[in-house]
XYZ file of C-alpha atoms in Angstrom:
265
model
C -41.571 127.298 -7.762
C -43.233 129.523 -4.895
C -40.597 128.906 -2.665
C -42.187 126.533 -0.426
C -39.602 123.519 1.607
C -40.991 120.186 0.261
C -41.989 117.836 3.262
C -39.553 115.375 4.450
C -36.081 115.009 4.058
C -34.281 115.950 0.696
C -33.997 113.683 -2.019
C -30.523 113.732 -2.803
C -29.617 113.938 0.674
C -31.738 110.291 1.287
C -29.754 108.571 -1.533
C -26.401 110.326 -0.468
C -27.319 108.372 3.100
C -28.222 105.345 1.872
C -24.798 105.044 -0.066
C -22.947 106.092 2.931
C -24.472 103.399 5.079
C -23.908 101.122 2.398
C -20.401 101.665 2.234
C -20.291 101.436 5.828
C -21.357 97.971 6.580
C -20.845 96.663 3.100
C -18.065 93.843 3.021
C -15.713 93.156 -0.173
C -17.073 89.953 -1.723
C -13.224 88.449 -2.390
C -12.861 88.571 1.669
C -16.727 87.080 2.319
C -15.584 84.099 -0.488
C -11.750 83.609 1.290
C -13.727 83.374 4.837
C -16.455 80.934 3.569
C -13.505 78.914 1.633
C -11.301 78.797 5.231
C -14.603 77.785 7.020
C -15.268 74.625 4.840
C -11.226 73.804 5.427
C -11.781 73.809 9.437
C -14.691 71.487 8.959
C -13.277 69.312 6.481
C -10.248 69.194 9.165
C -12.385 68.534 12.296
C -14.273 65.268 10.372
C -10.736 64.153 9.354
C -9.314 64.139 12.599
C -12.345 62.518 14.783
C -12.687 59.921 11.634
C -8.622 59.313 12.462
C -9.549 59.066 16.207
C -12.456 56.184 15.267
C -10.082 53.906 13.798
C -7.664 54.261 16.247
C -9.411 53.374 18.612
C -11.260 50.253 16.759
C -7.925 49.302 16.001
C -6.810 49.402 19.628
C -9.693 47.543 21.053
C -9.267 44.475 18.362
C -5.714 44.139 19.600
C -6.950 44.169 23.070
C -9.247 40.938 22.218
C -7.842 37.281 23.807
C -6.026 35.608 20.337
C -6.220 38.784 18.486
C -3.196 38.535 17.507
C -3.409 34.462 16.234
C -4.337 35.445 12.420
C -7.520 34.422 10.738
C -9.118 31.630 12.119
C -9.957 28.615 9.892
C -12.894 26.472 10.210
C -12.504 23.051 10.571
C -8.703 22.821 11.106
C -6.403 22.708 14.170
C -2.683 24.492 13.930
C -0.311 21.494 14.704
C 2.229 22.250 17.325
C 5.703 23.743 15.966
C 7.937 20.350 15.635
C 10.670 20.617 18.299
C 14.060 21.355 17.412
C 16.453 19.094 16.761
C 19.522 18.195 19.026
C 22.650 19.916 18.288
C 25.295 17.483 16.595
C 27.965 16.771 18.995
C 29.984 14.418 17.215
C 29.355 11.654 19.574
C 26.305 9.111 18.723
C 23.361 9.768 21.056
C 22.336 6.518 23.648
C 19.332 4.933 21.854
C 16.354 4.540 24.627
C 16.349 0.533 26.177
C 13.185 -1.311 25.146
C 10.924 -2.215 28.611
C 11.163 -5.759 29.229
C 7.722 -7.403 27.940
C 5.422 -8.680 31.253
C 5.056 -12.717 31.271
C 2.304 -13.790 29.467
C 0.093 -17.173 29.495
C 0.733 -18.990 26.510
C -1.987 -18.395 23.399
C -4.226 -21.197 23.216
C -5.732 -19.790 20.679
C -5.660 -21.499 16.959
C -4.557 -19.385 14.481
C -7.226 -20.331 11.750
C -9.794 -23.386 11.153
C -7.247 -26.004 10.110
C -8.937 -27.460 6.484
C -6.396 -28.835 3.674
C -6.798 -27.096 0.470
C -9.653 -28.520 -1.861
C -6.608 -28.054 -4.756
C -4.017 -26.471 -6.033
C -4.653 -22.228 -6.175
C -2.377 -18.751 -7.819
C 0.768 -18.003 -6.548
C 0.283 -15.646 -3.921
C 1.914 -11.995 -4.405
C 4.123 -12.396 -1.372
C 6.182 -15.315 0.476
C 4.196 -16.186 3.349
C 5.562 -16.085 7.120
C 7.084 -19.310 7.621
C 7.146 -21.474 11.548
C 9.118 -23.772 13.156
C 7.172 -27.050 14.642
C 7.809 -30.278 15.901
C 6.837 -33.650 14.407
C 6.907 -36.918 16.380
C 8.980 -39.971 13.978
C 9.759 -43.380 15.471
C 13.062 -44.597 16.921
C 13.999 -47.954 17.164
C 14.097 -49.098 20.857
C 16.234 -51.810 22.192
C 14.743 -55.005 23.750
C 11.299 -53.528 22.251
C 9.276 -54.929 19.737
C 7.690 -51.062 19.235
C 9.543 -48.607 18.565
C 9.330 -45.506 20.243
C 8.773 -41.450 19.451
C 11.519 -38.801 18.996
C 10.656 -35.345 18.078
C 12.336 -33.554 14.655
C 11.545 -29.845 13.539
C 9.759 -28.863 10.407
C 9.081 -25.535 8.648
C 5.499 -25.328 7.813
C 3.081 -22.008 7.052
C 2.649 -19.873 9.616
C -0.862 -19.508 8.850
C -2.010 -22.852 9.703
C 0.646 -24.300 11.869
C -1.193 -27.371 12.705
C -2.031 -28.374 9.696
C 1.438 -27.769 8.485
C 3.039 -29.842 10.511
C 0.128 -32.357 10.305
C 1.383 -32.923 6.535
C 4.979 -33.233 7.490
C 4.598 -35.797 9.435
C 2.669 -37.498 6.237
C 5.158 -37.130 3.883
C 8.088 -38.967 6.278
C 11.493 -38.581 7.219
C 14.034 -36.779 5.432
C 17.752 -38.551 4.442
C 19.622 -37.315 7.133
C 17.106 -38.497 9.378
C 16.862 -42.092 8.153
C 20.380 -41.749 8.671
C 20.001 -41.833 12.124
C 18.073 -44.537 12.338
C 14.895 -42.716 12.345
C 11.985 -44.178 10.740
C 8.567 -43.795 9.724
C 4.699 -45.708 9.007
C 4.416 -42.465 6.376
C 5.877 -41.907 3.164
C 4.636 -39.320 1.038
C 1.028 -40.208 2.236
C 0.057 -36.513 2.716
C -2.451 -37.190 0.052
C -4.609 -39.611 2.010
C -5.576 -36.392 4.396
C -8.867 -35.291 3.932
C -9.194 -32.374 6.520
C -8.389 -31.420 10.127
C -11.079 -29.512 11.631
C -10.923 -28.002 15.242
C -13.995 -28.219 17.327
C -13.019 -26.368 20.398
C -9.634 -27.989 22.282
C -10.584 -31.105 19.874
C -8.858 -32.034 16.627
C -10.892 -34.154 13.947
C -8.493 -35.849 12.040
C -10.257 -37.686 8.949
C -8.132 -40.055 6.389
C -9.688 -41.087 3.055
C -7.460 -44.326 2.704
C -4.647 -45.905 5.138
C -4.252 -49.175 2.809
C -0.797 -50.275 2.460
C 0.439 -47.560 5.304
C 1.560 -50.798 7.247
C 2.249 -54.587 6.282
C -0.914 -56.346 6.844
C 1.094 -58.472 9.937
C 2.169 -55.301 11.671
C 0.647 -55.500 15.336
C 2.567 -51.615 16.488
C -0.139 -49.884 14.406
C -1.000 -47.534 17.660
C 2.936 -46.901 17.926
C 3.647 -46.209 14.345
C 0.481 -44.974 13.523
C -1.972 -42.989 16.347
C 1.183 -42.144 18.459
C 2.496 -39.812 15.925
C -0.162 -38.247 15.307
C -1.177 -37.310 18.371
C 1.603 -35.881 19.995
C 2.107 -33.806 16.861
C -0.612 -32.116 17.260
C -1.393 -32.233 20.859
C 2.288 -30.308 21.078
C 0.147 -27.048 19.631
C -1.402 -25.190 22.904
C -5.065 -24.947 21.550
C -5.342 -28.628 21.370
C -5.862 -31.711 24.157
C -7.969 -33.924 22.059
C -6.985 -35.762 19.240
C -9.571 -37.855 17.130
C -9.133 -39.798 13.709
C -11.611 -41.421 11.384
C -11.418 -43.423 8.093
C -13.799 -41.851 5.560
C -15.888 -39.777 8.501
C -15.600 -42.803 10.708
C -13.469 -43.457 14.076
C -14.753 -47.071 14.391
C -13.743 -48.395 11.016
C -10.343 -46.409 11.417
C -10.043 -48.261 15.010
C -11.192 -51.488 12.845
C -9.340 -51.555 9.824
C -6.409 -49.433 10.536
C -5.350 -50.210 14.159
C -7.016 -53.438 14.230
C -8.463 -53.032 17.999
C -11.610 -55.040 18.678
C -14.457 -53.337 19.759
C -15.893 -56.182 21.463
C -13.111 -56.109 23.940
C-alpha cells in the first residue's frame, strides 16, 4: 500500500454503525407478537361490548311498545275474557234471581199450521209429540125444549194442529163418563166421514164426504145437534170467526140433505 487514507468513512467502522443503530431501535419480536396479540383482544372487547349495548337497547324499546307484553298475536282469534271466579261456599244456599213478570200480551190469532187430515196412516214418529188441551161443544138435554142445548167438555188433541184435533174429537162422540151425565151426541165414531179442514184467512172450510145415518131421517134439531157443534168448536180457537161446511165440496147440498133447510125460503 503507499500509505494513502481511502476516501470516505472506514469500512468496518460503517458496518460497526449500522449494527449499533440496529440494535438501537430494533424491537424483540416475542414483545412486537404479545402487543399485536393484546391489540386484537381490545378490539375483539370493544365489538363485544357495543354489540351487548345493541340488544339492550332493542330489547328495551320492544318492551316499551303498547301490548308488548300480550305474547304472540294470533290471526284470526280473539282471547276470551278470564271466567270470573266463583263465590266462596258459605254454607248457606245462595237466593236464586226472581223471574220478571212477562208484559200482557194480545192473544195469538195466529193458526198454528194449515189444518188438512192425514191422506193415511204414516211411521211412528221418533218422539211423542206435544200434546193440548181444547174444548169440544156436546149436547145437553134441556128441559121444556125439544133441542137440546151445548155444554163444553175438554179433549187432548196434538199440539200441532189444535183445530183439527179437536175437530175429530168432537167426531168420534162422548166418552162413558160423559154419557153418564146425561151428555149426548149426533157423532159416534164418525171421524172418518171428515175429508179436510182448510183455513182461508179467519175462515174455516169444513168439507164431509158422507153424513148418512148421522141423524134419524125424522130428526128436525139437525142445526142443534149437528152445525151448532161444530161451530163453536172451532170458532173457540182465536184465528177463526167463520165457520163453513159442505157435503162432497158443496155447502148447498150439505144445507139440503143434511140440515134439511130450504133454499127457496
Amino acid at each position: 500500500m503507499d500509505g494513502r487514507r481511502p476516501h470516505g468513512p472506514d469500512p468496518l467502522r460503517r458496518l460497526h454503525d449500522a449494527a449499533d443503530a440496529m440494535h438501537r431501535h430494533a424491537t424483540p419480536p416475542a414483545v412486537a407478537a404479545l402487543r399485536a396479540r393484546v391489540r386484537r383482544r381490545r378490539v375483539r372487547r370493544t365489538w363485544l361490548t357495543v354489540a351487548t349495548t345493541l340488544v339492550a337497547g332493542v330489547a328495551g324499546w320492544q318492551l316499551l311498545q303498547p301490548g308488548a307484553d300480550s305474547g304472540p298475536a294470533v290471526s284470526g282469534t280473539v282471547a276470551a275474557p278470564p271466567a270470573p271466579a266463583p263465590p266462596p261456599d258459605t254454607g248457606r244456599p245462595s237466593a236464586a234471581p226472581r223471574p220478571s213478570s212477562p208484559a200482557p200480551s194480545a192473544p195469538d190469532r195466529r193458526s198454528p199450521e194449515a189444518e188438512q187430515p192425514p191422506a193415511g196412516p204414516g211411521p211412528a214418529p221418533s218422539t211423542a209429540p206435544a200434546r193440548r188441551t181444547v174444548t169440544v161443544y156436546v149436547l145437553r138435554p134441556r128441559p121444556g125444549e125439544r133441542c137440546p142445548g151445548t155444554v163444553a167438555v175438554r179433549r187432548t188433541v196434538d199440539a200441532a194442529s189444535p183445530a183439527l184435533g179437536a175437530l175429530r174429537a168432537l167426531l168420534d162422540g162422548t166418552t162413558p163418563a160423559e154419557e153418564r151425565r146425561g151428555l149426548s151426541s149426533a157423532f159416534d165414531g164418525d171421524a172418518w166421514r171428515l175429508t179436510r179442514l182448510r183455513l182461508e184467512g179467519t175462515t174455516a172450510h169444513v168439507d164431509f164426504r158422507s153424513m148418512t145415518g148421522v141423524l134419524p131421517a125424522r130428526d128436525s134439531c139437525e142445526v142443534t145437534k149437528i152445525m151448532t157443534p161444530i161451530r163453536r168448536t172451532l170458532q173457540g180457537f182465536p184465528w177463526i170467526d167463520d165457520v163453513r161446511v159442505s157435503l162432497r165440496g158443496s155447502e148447498r147440498a150439505f144445507r139440503r140433505d143434511v140440515l134439511h133447510i130450504d133454499e127457496g125460503k
